[in-house]
Amino acid sequence: MTSAVIAAPLPDEPRRLRLAEWQLALPLMLAFAALFLAPLLLLIATSFFNDDKITEPGFASWLKFFGDPFSYKIILDTLLLGLKTVCATVVIGYPLALVYMDLAPRLQKVLLFVIIMPMLLSVVVRTFAWIVVLGREGVVNQGLLWLGVISEPLKLLQTELGLVISLTQIEMPLMLLPLISVMSRLDPNLRDASAALGASRWRTLFTVIVPLSMPGLVAGCLLVFASSTTAFISQTVIGGVRLIYLPLVIWQQSLVVYHWPLAAVASLSLVVSVLTVIAALSYLGRRSSRHLQG
Amino acid sequence: MGRRQSFLDLSYALVIGGIALFAVLIIVSPVIIALMTSFTKGLSLKFPPTGFSFGWYEQLFDATKSRQIHRAAENSLQVAAMSTLIGVVLATLAALGLARNRYRSARIADNLFMSPLVLPGIAFGLAALVYFSTLGFRPSLNLMIAGHLMVTMPFILRTTTASLSQLDPALLDSSQSLGASWFYTLRRVTLPLIFPGIAAGAFLAFMASIDNVPVSLFLSNARTDTLPIRMWGMMESTLDVRVAAVSGVLIGAAFILMLIMEWTVGLTRRMRD
């Protein structure tokens, strides 16, 4: 009200100002076009060359990549790795977000610090930590040997199980932050009302809290999926050379074999398949939240 | 009925509480275990560590034995500092220009600037390599700064846009109606109020640059490699326990930095909201 009254004597001001304001984004737009969009367009163009010298245009690289049944297996494995990691982070992370809601503000601060701290730690450090944990002489094997559960050290590194366990911890903050952000804005009265009406806590969880926290859950799933499918260091160091995912193929084709068109095809396949899953997930998320409001 | 209810509530507390405790354990323990292992006396990453010593740290800080690690760390710091600095200028300007703009094109531009966060990093890394080599550039720190700028700038844009949207427009209107010029309002009203948002974004961008693998992997060579790339090499070949010492230093640095950011700009609250 007051601002409208004060602004009234200057009718022309906001229009002129908006034009000037918009132009402030120009430097970033130029940098973005030159350093982000142009390289990606060139990558697409590169994929339509047949030879590693990039002289002969054609579709041979696409045909070669998609003519090999092994490529489909690698794409599928990469997407499955992302989905497994998403499932594991949801199952383990969601309860932690629930507990966060019930904590006193002081403890909330501590928990948030604990969640964010590993996120600021280099992925390489986190990957290294899991080598120490899962290795032959690592904590898990030493503990199980000591308990007498196993007599020989288990092979955990260079298995998909070990990789999913590690990625679960490495990507966990990406799941928890959006979840906690949405959940801390939920009206606590809703839970109390549900309980007062006789619903058990389980029922309140599945009929009230889960639907309302859907936007945070979807956002978390998207981030974890995008990050785990492209986690080159974790995939190569913990997964080893026998577990092949798309990022390894891209790296080999571009920096070992030096066949850039093939590497471009592999990276575009990664981009398209990851973005497709992301689009599907966010479509489902939007539908579920619209269903809730409607 | 009542008994059933309390049994259900008890099972809820046990299952949810149990998984949450497990989650905290999974999040924290690898970091602590890696930290403990870095003080081992032995030559391997055995746990529990055999004896206590600073041996690996002494090796790490030895200027001649670990020269390549030191240079990689310097490269990392230089690239992160420069890309964050440029990112702060570009992203703050863009946020000022777009945050209050309600046109559809402004929303599209905003979403476009955020896209490096979801695009698989390794694809952009390769794209940057192909692009810069086609233009005839040799690998250098400047190329790496340009690449890092693109993938870390969204963090600054996001936090700055968020603080701008929380800014009361009445403050800007009253500043202008009192005769202040646009630039004066920016300098004395807007910037001081959104500074914590910019600082939090700059911090996240800096850390993301220090941590970046996909871009550095493609744009660096033996002379310009960054710390994560060097560490990856050390883990891939012979598992060098100096990796544990580097990790220990990084864990300590991240912890201290985070405490500072928490006290000054309330980092955790900003990341949650």
Coordinates of C-alpha atoms in Angstrom, one line a residue:
Chain A
M1 CA 0.0 0.0 0.0
T2 CA 2.6 2.5 1.1
S3 CA 4.9 1.6 -1.7
A4 CA 2.2 2.1 -4.3
V5 CA 1.5 5.6 -2.9
I6 CA 5.1 6.5 -3.0
A7 CA 5.7 5.1 -6.4
A8 CA 2.7 6.8 -7.9
P9 CA 4.3 10.2 -8.8
L10 CA 6.9 8.5 -11.0
P11 CA 4.9 6.7 -13.7
D12 CA 7.7 6.4 -16.2
E13 CA 10.4 5.3 -13.9
P14 CA 9.8 1.5 -13.5
R15 CA 9.6 0.9 -17.3
R16 CA 12.9 2.6 -18.1
L17 CA 14.4 0.9 -15.1
R18 CA 13.4 -2.6 -16.1
L19 CA 15.0 -2.2 -19.5
A20 CA 18.3 -1.2 -17.9
E21 CA 18.0 -3.9 -15.3
W22 CA 17.5 -6.6 -17.9
Q23 CA 20.7 -5.6 -19.6
L24 CA 22.7 -6.5 -16.5
A25 CA 22.3 -10.1 -17.4
L26 CA 24.0 -9.5 -20.8
P27 CA 27.6 -10.3 -19.7
L28 CA 26.5 -13.7 -18.2
M29 CA 24.4 -14.4 -21.3
L30 CA 27.4 -13.8 -23.6
A31 CA 29.8 -15.9 -21.4
F32 CA 27.2 -18.6 -21.2
A33 CA 26.7 -18.7 -25.0
A34 CA 30.4 -18.7 -25.8
L35 CA 31.6 -21.1 -23.0
F36 CA 28.6 -23.4 -22.5
L37 CA 26.2 -23.5 -25.4
A38 CA 28.8 -23.2 -28.2
P39 CA 30.9 -26.2 -26.9
L40 CA 27.7 -28.3 -26.5
L41 CA 26.6 -27.5 -30.1
L42 CA 30.1 -28.3 -31.4
L43 CA 29.9 -31.6 -29.5
I44 CA 26.7 -32.5 -31.3
A45 CA 28.4 -31.5 -34.6
T46 CA 31.5 -33.6 -33.8
S47 CA 29.4 -36.7 -33.3
F48 CA 28.4 -36.5 -37.0
F49 CA 31.9 -37.3 -38.2
N50 CA 33.1 -40.8 -39.2
D51 CA 36.8 -40.7 -38.4
D52 CA 38.9 -39.8 -35.5
K53 CA 40.6 -37.0 -37.5
I54 CA 37.2 -35.3 -37.8
T55 CA 37.4 -34.8 -41.6
E56 CA 34.7 -37.0 -43.1
P57 CA 31.1 -36.1 -42.1
G58 CA 28.6 -38.9 -41.7
F59 CA 26.6 -41.1 -39.4
A60 CA 29.2 -43.9 -39.0
S61 CA 29.9 -43.1 -35.3
W62 CA 26.3 -43.2 -34.4
L63 CA 25.8 -46.4 -36.3
K64 CA 28.9 -48.0 -34.8
F65 CA 27.9 -47.1 -31.2
F66 CA 24.3 -48.2 -31.5
G67 CA 25.1 -51.2 -33.7
D68 CA 27.0 -52.7 -30.8
P69 CA 24.7 -54.6 -28.4
F70 CA 27.3 -53.9 -25.7
S71 CA 26.5 -50.2 -25.8
Y72 CA 22.9 -50.8 -24.8
K73 CA 24.0 -52.9 -21.9
I74 CA 26.4 -50.0 -20.8
I75 CA 23.6 -47.4 -21.1
L76 CA 21.2 -49.7 -19.2
D77 CA 23.8 -50.4 -16.5
T78 CA 24.5 -46.7 -16.0
L79 CA 20.8 -45.8 -15.7
L80 CA 20.3 -48.8 -13.3
L81 CA 23.2 -47.7 -11.2
G82 CA 21.5 -44.3 -10.9
L83 CA 18.2 -45.8 -10.0
K84 CA 19.7 -48.2 -7.4
T85 CA 21.5 -45.2 -5.8
V86 CA 18.3 -43.2 -5.8
C87 CA 16.3 -46.0 -4.1
A88 CA 19.0 -46.5 -1.4
T89 CA 19.2 -42.8 -0.6
V90 CA 15.4 -42.6 -0.4
V91 CA 15.1 -45.6 1.9
I92 CA 17.9 -44.4 4.2
G93 CA 17.6 -40.7 3.8
Y94 CA 13.8 -40.2 4.2
P95 CA 13.6 -41.5 7.8
L96 CA 16.5 -39.2 8.7
A97 CA 14.5 -36.2 7.3
L98 CA 11.5 -37.3 9.3
V99 CA 13.5 -37.4 12.5
Y100 CA 15.0 -34.0 11.6
M101 CA 11.4 -32.6 11.7
D102 CA 10.8 -33.8 15.3
L103 CA 14.1 -32.6 16.7
A104 CA 14.6 -29.5 18.8
P105 CA 15.9 -26.5 16.9
R106 CA 19.4 -26.8 18.5
L107 CA 19.7 -30.4 17.5
Q108 CA 18.4 -29.6 14.0
K109 CA 21.3 -27.2 13.5
V110 CA 23.8 -29.9 14.5
L111 CA 22.2 -32.5 12.3
L112 CA 22.1 -30.1 9.3
F113 CA 25.8 -29.4 9.9
V114 CA 26.5 -33.2 9.9
I115 CA 24.6 -33.6 6.6
I116 CA 26.1 -30.7 4.8
M117 CA 29.7 -31.2 6.0
P118 CA 30.4 -34.3 3.8
M119 CA 28.9 -32.4 0.9
L120 CA 31.6 -29.8 1.1
L121 CA 34.2 -32.6 1.2
S122 CA 35.8 -33.5 -2.1
V123 CA 34.1 -36.4 -3.8
V124 CA 37.5 -37.9 -4.2
V125 CA 38.0 -37.8 -0.4
R126 CA 34.6 -39.4 0.1
T127 CA 35.5 -42.1 -2.5
F128 CA 38.8 -42.6 -0.8
A129 CA 37.1 -43.1 2.5
W130 CA 35.1 -45.9 1.1
I131 CA 38.2 -47.6 -0.2
V132 CA 39.4 -47.6 3.4
V133 CA 36.0 -48.9 4.6
L134 CA 35.4 -51.6 2.0
G135 CA 38.9 -52.8 1.3
R136 CA 40.3 -56.2 2.1
E137 CA 41.8 -54.9 5.3
G138 CA 39.0 -52.4 5.7
V139 CA 36.6 -51.8 8.6
V140 CA 33.7 -54.0 7.3
N141 CA 35.9 -57.0 6.6
Q142 CA 37.9 -56.7 9.8
G143 CA 34.6 -56.3 11.8
L144 CA 33.0 -59.3 10.2
L145 CA 36.1 -61.4 10.6
W146 CA 36.3 -60.5 14.2
L147 CA 32.7 -61.4 14.8
G148 CA 33.3 -64.7 13.1
V149 CA 30.6 -64.1 10.4
I150 CA 33.1 -64.8 7.7
S151 CA 36.4 -66.6 7.5
E152 CA 37.7 -65.0 4.4
P153 CA 37.6 -61.3 3.6
L154 CA 34.7 -60.4 1.3
K155 CA 35.4 -58.7 -2.0
L156 CA 33.5 -55.5 -1.7
L157 CA 35.6 -53.2 -3.8
Q158 CA 35.1 -53.6 -7.6
T159 CA 31.6 -54.9 -7.1
E160 CA 28.3 -53.2 -7.9
L161 CA 27.1 -53.6 -4.3
G162 CA 30.2 -51.8 -3.0
L163 CA 29.7 -49.0 -5.5
V164 CA 26.0 -48.5 -4.7
I165 CA 26.8 -48.5 -0.9
S166 CA 29.5 -45.8 -1.5
L167 CA 27.4 -43.7 -3.9
T168 CA 24.6 -43.8 -1.3
Q169 CA 26.7 -42.0 1.2
I170 CA 28.4 -39.8 -1.4
E171 CA 25.1 -38.5 -2.9
M172 CA 23.1 -38.5 0.4
P173 CA 23.3 -34.7 1.0
L174 CA 21.8 -34.1 -2.4
M175 CA 18.7 -36.1 -1.3
L176 CA 18.5 -34.7 2.2
L177 CA 18.7 -31.0 1.5
P178 CA 15.6 -30.6 -0.7
L179 CA 13.7 -33.1 1.5
I180 CA 14.5 -31.2 4.7
S181 CA 13.8 -27.9 2.9
V182 CA 10.3 -29.0 2.0
M183 CA 9.6 -30.8 5.3
S184 CA 10.6 -28.0 7.5
R185 CA 7.9 -25.9 5.8
L186 CA 5.1 -28.4 6.5
D187 CA 2.5 -27.2 9.0
P188 CA 3.0 -29.2 12.2
N189 CA -0.7 -28.9 12.9
L190 CA -1.4 -31.3 10.0
R191 CA 0.4 -34.1 11.9
D192 CA -1.3 -33.3 15.1
A193 CA -4.7 -33.2 13.4
S194 CA -4.1 -36.5 11.8
A195 CA -3.1 -38.0 15.2
A196 CA -6.1 -36.4 16.9
L197 CA -8.3 -38.0 14.4
G198 CA -7.0 -41.4 15.4
A199 CA -4.4 -42.1 12.7
S200 CA -1.3 -44.1 13.7
R201 CA 2.0 -42.5 12.9
W202 CA 2.5 -44.9 10.0
R203 CA -0.8 -43.8 8.5
T204 CA 0.0 -40.1 9.0
L205 CA 3.4 -40.7 7.3
F206 CA 1.9 -42.4 4.2
T207 CA -1.3 -40.3 3.9
V208 CA -0.1 -36.9 5.0
I209 CA 3.6 -36.4 5.1
V210 CA 4.8 -38.4 2.1
P211 CA 2.3 -36.7 -0.4
L212 CA 3.1 -33.3 1.0
S213 CA 6.8 -33.8 0.8
M214 CA 6.7 -35.1 -2.8
P215 CA 8.3 -32.0 -4.4
G216 CA 11.3 -32.3 -2.1
L217 CA 11.5 -36.1 -2.7
V218 CA 11.4 -35.6 -6.5
A219 CA 14.0 -32.9 -6.4
G220 CA 16.3 -35.1 -4.3
C221 CA 15.8 -38.0 -6.6
L222 CA 16.7 -35.9 -9.7
L223 CA 19.9 -34.6 -8.1
V224 CA 21.0 -38.0 -6.9
F225 CA 20.3 -39.6 -10.2
A226 CA 22.0 -37.0 -12.3
S227 CA 25.1 -37.0 -10.0
S228 CA 25.5 -40.8 -9.6
T229 CA 25.2 -41.6 -13.3
T230 CA 28.1 -39.2 -14.1
A231 CA 30.3 -39.9 -11.0
F232 CA 33.4 -40.8 -12.9
I233 CA 35.8 -41.1 -10.0
S234 CA 33.7 -43.2 -7.8
Q235 CA 32.7 -45.4 -10.7
T236 CA 36.3 -46.1 -11.8
V237 CA 38.0 -46.2 -8.4
I238 CA 35.4 -48.3 -6.5
G239 CA 33.8 -50.0 -9.4
G240 CA 37.1 -50.9 -11.0
V241 CA 37.7 -51.6 -14.7
R242 CA 35.3 -54.5 -15.0
L243 CA 32.2 -52.5 -14.2
I244 CA 31.8 -50.4 -17.2
Y245 CA 29.5 -47.3 -17.2
L246 CA 29.1 -44.6 -19.8
P247 CA 31.5 -42.0 -18.2
L248 CA 34.3 -44.5 -18.4
V249 CA 33.5 -45.1 -22.1
I250 CA 33.5 -41.4 -22.8
W251 CA 36.9 -41.0 -21.0
Q252 CA 38.5 -44.0 -22.8
Q253 CA 37.2 -42.9 -26.3
S254 CA 38.3 -39.3 -25.9
L255 CA 41.5 -39.4 -23.8
V256 CA 42.9 -42.9 -24.4
V257 CA 41.7 -43.9 -28.0
Y258 CA 41.3 -40.2 -29.2
H259 CA 38.2 -41.0 -31.2
W260 CA 36.3 -37.8 -30.5
P261 CA 33.2 -38.5 -32.7
L262 CA 32.6 -41.8 -30.8
A263 CA 33.2 -40.1 -27.5
A264 CA 30.7 -37.4 -28.5
V265 CA 28.1 -40.1 -29.4
A266 CA 28.7 -41.7 -26.0
S267 CA 28.3 -38.5 -24.1
L268 CA 25.2 -37.4 -26.0
S269 CA 23.7 -40.8 -25.2
L270 CA 24.5 -40.2 -21.6
V271 CA 23.0 -36.7 -21.7
V272 CA 19.8 -37.8 -23.5
S273 CA 19.2 -40.9 -21.4
V274 CA 19.8 -39.1 -18.1
L275 CA 17.7 -36.1 -19.1
T276 CA 14.9 -38.4 -20.3
V277 CA 14.8 -40.1 -16.9
I278 CA 14.9 -36.7 -15.2
A279 CA 12.1 -35.4 -17.3
A280 CA 10.0 -38.5 -16.6
L281 CA 10.7 -38.2 -12.9
S282 CA 9.8 -34.5 -12.7
Y283 CA 6.6 -35.1 -14.8
L284 CA 5.5 -37.8 -12.3
G285 CA 6.4 -35.4 -9.4
R286 CA 4.4 -32.5 -10.9
R287 CA 1.4 -34.9 -11.6
S288 CA 1.4 -36.2 -8.1
S289 CA 1.5 -32.7 -6.6
R290 CA -1.2 -31.4 -8.9
H291 CA -3.3 -34.5 -8.0
L292 CA -2.9 -33.5 -4.4
Q293 CA -4.0 -29.9 -4.9
G294 CA -6.9 -30.8 -7.3
Chain B
M1 CA -7.6 -50.5 19.7
G2 CA -5.5 -48.3 22.0
R3 CA -2.9 -51.1 22.4
R4 CA -2.7 -51.6 18.7
Q5 CA -2.2 -47.9 18.2
S6 CA 0.6 -47.7 20.8
F7 CA 2.3 -50.8 19.3
L8 CA 2.1 -49.2 15.8
D9 CA 3.6 -45.9 17.2
L10 CA 6.3 -47.9 18.9
S11 CA 7.2 -49.7 15.7
Y12 CA 7.2 -46.4 13.9
A13 CA 9.7 -44.9 16.4
L14 CA 11.9 -48.1 16.3
V15 CA 12.0 -48.4 12.5
I16 CA 12.3 -44.7 11.6
G17 CA 14.6 -43.9 14.4
G18 CA 16.7 -47.0 13.7
I19 CA 17.1 -46.2 10.0
A20 CA 17.9 -42.5 10.8
L21 CA 20.6 -43.5 13.2
F22 CA 22.0 -45.8 10.6
A23 CA 21.9 -43.0 8.1
V24 CA 23.9 -40.7 10.4
L25 CA 26.4 -43.5 10.9
I26 CA 26.8 -44.1 7.2
I27 CA 27.2 -40.3 6.5
V28 CA 29.8 -39.7 9.3
S29 CA 31.8 -42.9 9.8
P30 CA 33.7 -43.1 6.5
V31 CA 34.9 -39.5 7.0
I32 CA 36.1 -40.3 10.6
I33 CA 37.6 -43.7 9.5
A34 CA 39.6 -42.0 6.7
L35 CA 40.8 -39.3 9.1
M36 CA 42.0 -42.0 11.6
T37 CA 43.7 -44.0 8.9
S38 CA 45.7 -41.0 7.8
F39 CA 47.6 -41.1 11.1
T40 CA 48.7 -44.7 10.6
K41 CA 52.3 -45.8 11.2
G42 CA 51.9 -48.6 8.7
L43 CA 52.3 -48.6 4.9
S44 CA 48.8 -49.8 4.1
L45 CA 45.2 -48.6 4.7
K46 CA 44.6 -51.3 7.4
F47 CA 41.9 -50.6 9.9
P48 CA 42.3 -50.2 12.8
P49 CA 45.5 -48.3 11.9
T50 CA 48.7 -49.8 13.2
G51 CA 50.2 -47.2 15.6
F52 CA 50.0 -43.5 15.5
S53 CA 52.3 -41.2 13.6
F54 CA 52.4 -38.0 11.5
G55 CA 54.6 -39.8 9.0
W56 CA 52.3 -39.5 6.0
Y57 CA 51.7 -35.8 6.7
E58 CA 55.4 -35.2 7.0
Q59 CA 55.8 -36.8 3.5
L60 CA 52.9 -34.7 2.2
F61 CA 54.4 -31.5 3.4
D62 CA 57.9 -32.3 2.2
A63 CA 58.5 -29.8 -0.5
T64 CA 60.6 -32.0 -2.8
K65 CA 58.9 -35.4 -2.3
S66 CA 55.4 -34.1 -2.9
R67 CA 56.2 -31.3 -5.3
Q68 CA 53.5 -32.4 -7.8
I69 CA 50.8 -32.6 -5.1
H70 CA 51.7 -29.1 -4.0
R71 CA 51.5 -27.8 -7.5
A72 CA 48.2 -29.5 -8.1
A73 CA 46.9 -27.9 -4.9
E74 CA 48.1 -24.5 -6.0
N75 CA 46.4 -24.9 -9.4
S76 CA 43.2 -25.9 -7.7
L77 CA 43.2 -22.9 -5.4
Q78 CA 44.0 -20.5 -8.3
V79 CA 41.3 -21.9 -10.6
A80 CA 38.7 -21.9 -7.8
A81 CA 39.5 -18.3 -6.7
M82 CA 39.5 -16.9 -10.2
S83 CA 36.4 -18.7 -11.4
T84 CA 34.5 -17.8 -8.2
L85 CA 35.6 -14.1 -8.6
I86 CA 34.4 -13.9 -12.2
G87 CA 31.3 -15.9 -11.3
V88 CA 30.4 -13.5 -8.5
V89 CA 30.5 -10.5 -10.8
L90 CA 28.6 -12.1 -13.7
A91 CA 26.0 -14.0 -11.6
T92 CA 25.3 -11.0 -9.3
L93 CA 24.7 -8.7 -12.2
A94 CA 22.5 -11.3 -13.9
A95 CA 20.5 -11.9 -10.7
L96 CA 20.0 -8.1 -10.3
G97 CA 18.8 -8.0 -13.9
L98 CA 16.5 -11.0 -13.8
A99 CA 15.2 -11.6 -10.3
R100 CA 12.5 -9.0 -10.5
N101 CA 11.7 -9.4 -14.1
R102 CA 8.4 -11.2 -14.6
Y103 CA 8.7 -11.7 -18.4
R104 CA 8.7 -15.3 -19.6
S105 CA 12.1 -14.8 -21.3
A106 CA 13.7 -13.9 -18.0
R107 CA 12.4 -17.2 -16.4
I108 CA 13.8 -19.1 -19.5
A109 CA 17.2 -17.4 -19.2
D110 CA 17.2 -18.2 -15.4
N111 CA 16.5 -21.9 -16.1
L112 CA 19.1 -22.0 -18.8
F113 CA 21.8 -20.6 -16.5
M114 CA 20.9 -23.3 -14.0
S115 CA 21.2 -26.1 -16.6
P116 CA 24.9 -26.9 -15.9
L117 CA 23.8 -28.3 -12.6
V118 CA 21.8 -31.2 -14.2
L119 CA 23.7 -31.7 -17.4
P120 CA 26.1 -34.6 -16.9
G121 CA 29.4 -32.9 -16.1
I122 CA 31.5 -35.3 -18.1
A123 CA 29.6 -34.4 -21.3
F124 CA 30.4 -30.7 -20.8
G125 CA 34.0 -31.6 -20.0
L126 CA 34.4 -33.4 -23.3
A127 CA 32.5 -30.6 -25.1
A128 CA 34.9 -28.0 -23.7
L129 CA 37.9 -30.0 -24.7
V130 CA 36.6 -30.4 -28.3
Y131 CA 35.7 -26.7 -28.4
F132 CA 38.9 -25.3 -27.1
S133 CA 41.1 -27.6 -29.2
T134 CA 39.1 -26.7 -32.3
L135 CA 39.7 -23.0 -31.5
G136 CA 43.4 -23.9 -31.2
F137 CA 44.0 -23.4 -27.5
R138 CA 46.5 -25.5 -25.6
P139 CA 45.5 -26.8 -22.1
S140 CA 46.0 -24.0 -19.6
L141 CA 44.7 -22.8 -16.3
N142 CA 42.7 -20.1 -18.1
L143 CA 40.7 -22.7 -20.0
M144 CA 40.1 -24.5 -16.8
I145 CA 38.9 -21.2 -15.1
A146 CA 36.5 -20.7 -18.0
G147 CA 35.2 -24.3 -17.7
H148 CA 34.8 -24.1 -14.0
L149 CA 33.0 -20.8 -14.3
M150 CA 30.2 -22.4 -16.2
V151 CA 29.6 -25.2 -13.8
T152 CA 30.0 -23.2 -10.5
M153 CA 28.2 -19.9 -11.5
P154 CA 24.7 -21.5 -11.0
F155 CA 25.4 -21.8 -7.2
I156 CA 26.0 -18.0 -6.9
L157 CA 23.0 -17.2 -9.2
R158 CA 20.7 -19.3 -7.1
T159 CA 21.6 -17.9 -3.6
T160 CA 21.7 -14.3 -4.9
T161 CA 18.4 -14.6 -6.7
A162 CA 16.9 -16.1 -3.5
S163 CA 18.1 -13.2 -1.3
L164 CA 16.9 -10.7 -3.9
S165 CA 13.4 -12.2 -3.8
Q166 CA 13.3 -11.9 -0.1
L167 CA 14.2 -8.2 -0.3
D168 CA 11.3 -5.9 0.5
P169 CA 10.6 -3.8 -2.7
A170 CA 9.4 -1.0 -0.5
L171 CA 13.0 -0.4 0.6
L172 CA 14.1 0.2 -3.0
D173 CA 11.0 2.3 -3.7
S174 CA 11.6 4.5 -0.7
S175 CA 15.3 4.9 -1.5
Q176 CA 14.4 6.1 -5.0
S177 CA 11.5 8.3 -3.9
L178 CA 13.9 10.0 -1.5
G179 CA 16.0 10.9 -4.5
A180 CA 18.7 8.3 -4.5
S181 CA 20.0 7.3 -8.0
W182 CA 19.7 3.7 -9.2
F183 CA 23.4 3.1 -8.6
Y184 CA 23.3 4.7 -5.1
T185 CA 20.4 2.5 -4.2
L186 CA 22.3 -0.6 -5.4
R187 CA 25.4 0.3 -3.5
R188 CA 23.8 1.4 -0.2
V189 CA 20.6 -0.6 0.0
T190 CA 20.5 -3.7 -2.3
L191 CA 24.1 -5.0 -2.1
P192 CA 24.5 -4.8 1.7
L193 CA 21.2 -6.7 2.1
I194 CA 21.9 -9.4 -0.4
F195 CA 25.6 -9.7 0.5
P196 CA 25.1 -12.9 2.7
G197 CA 23.4 -14.6 -0.2
I198 CA 26.3 -13.7 -2.5
A199 CA 28.8 -14.9 0.0
A200 CA 27.1 -18.2 0.6
G201 CA 26.9 -18.8 -3.2
A202 CA 30.5 -17.8 -3.7
F203 CA 31.5 -20.3 -1.0
L204 CA 29.5 -23.1 -2.6
A205 CA 30.9 -22.2 -6.0
F206 CA 34.5 -22.2 -4.6
M207 CA 34.0 -25.6 -3.0
A208 CA 32.4 -27.0 -6.2
S209 CA 35.4 -25.8 -8.2
I210 CA 37.9 -27.3 -5.8
D211 CA 35.9 -30.5 -6.0
N212 CA 35.3 -30.5 -9.8
V213 CA 36.4 -33.6 -11.6
P214 CA 34.6 -33.8 -15.0
V215 CA 35.8 -30.5 -16.3
S216 CA 39.4 -30.7 -15.0
L217 CA 39.7 -34.2 -16.3
F218 CA 39.4 -33.0 -19.8
L219 CA 41.0 -29.6 -19.7
S220 CA 44.1 -30.3 -17.7
N221 CA 47.4 -31.9 -18.6
A222 CA 50.3 -33.1 -16.4
R223 CA 51.4 -29.5 -15.6
T224 CA 48.0 -28.0 -15.0
D225 CA 46.2 -30.9 -13.1
T226 CA 44.2 -30.1 -10.1
L227 CA 44.2 -31.8 -6.7
P228 CA 41.2 -34.2 -7.3
I229 CA 42.8 -35.3 -10.6
R230 CA 46.1 -35.9 -9.0
M231 CA 44.5 -37.8 -6.1
W232 CA 42.6 -39.9 -8.6
G233 CA 45.9 -40.8 -10.2
M234 CA 47.3 -41.7 -6.8
M235 CA 44.4 -43.9 -6.0
E236 CA 44.3 -45.6 -9.4
S237 CA 47.9 -46.6 -9.6
T238 CA 49.6 -47.7 -6.4
L239 CA 47.5 -46.8 -3.5
D240 CA 49.6 -44.1 -2.0
V241 CA 48.8 -43.5 1.6
R242 CA 49.6 -39.8 1.1
V243 CA 46.1 -39.7 -0.3
A244 CA 44.9 -40.3 3.2
A245 CA 47.0 -37.3 4.4
V246 CA 45.6 -35.1 1.6
S247 CA 42.2 -36.2 2.6
G248 CA 42.9 -35.4 6.2
V249 CA 44.0 -31.9 5.3
L250 CA 40.9 -31.4 3.1
I251 CA 38.6 -32.7 5.9
G252 CA 40.1 -30.3 8.4
A253 CA 39.9 -27.4 5.9
A254 CA 36.3 -28.1 5.0
F255 CA 35.3 -28.3 8.7
I256 CA 37.0 -25.0 9.6
L257 CA 35.6 -23.2 6.5
M258 CA 32.1 -24.5 7.2
L259 CA 32.3 -23.3 10.8
I260 CA 33.3 -19.8 9.6
M261 CA 30.6 -19.7 7.0
E262 CA 28.0 -20.8 9.5
W263 CA 29.0 -18.0 11.9
T264 CA 29.2 -15.3 9.3
V265 CA 26.4 -15.9 6.8
G266 CA 24.4 -18.8 8.3
L267 CA 25.3 -21.3 5.6
T268 CA 23.2 -24.3 6.7
R269 CA 20.0 -22.3 7.0
R270 CA 20.6 -20.8 3.6
M271 CA 21.1 -24.2 2.0
R272 CA 18.0 -25.6 3.6
D273 CA 15.7 -22.8 2.5

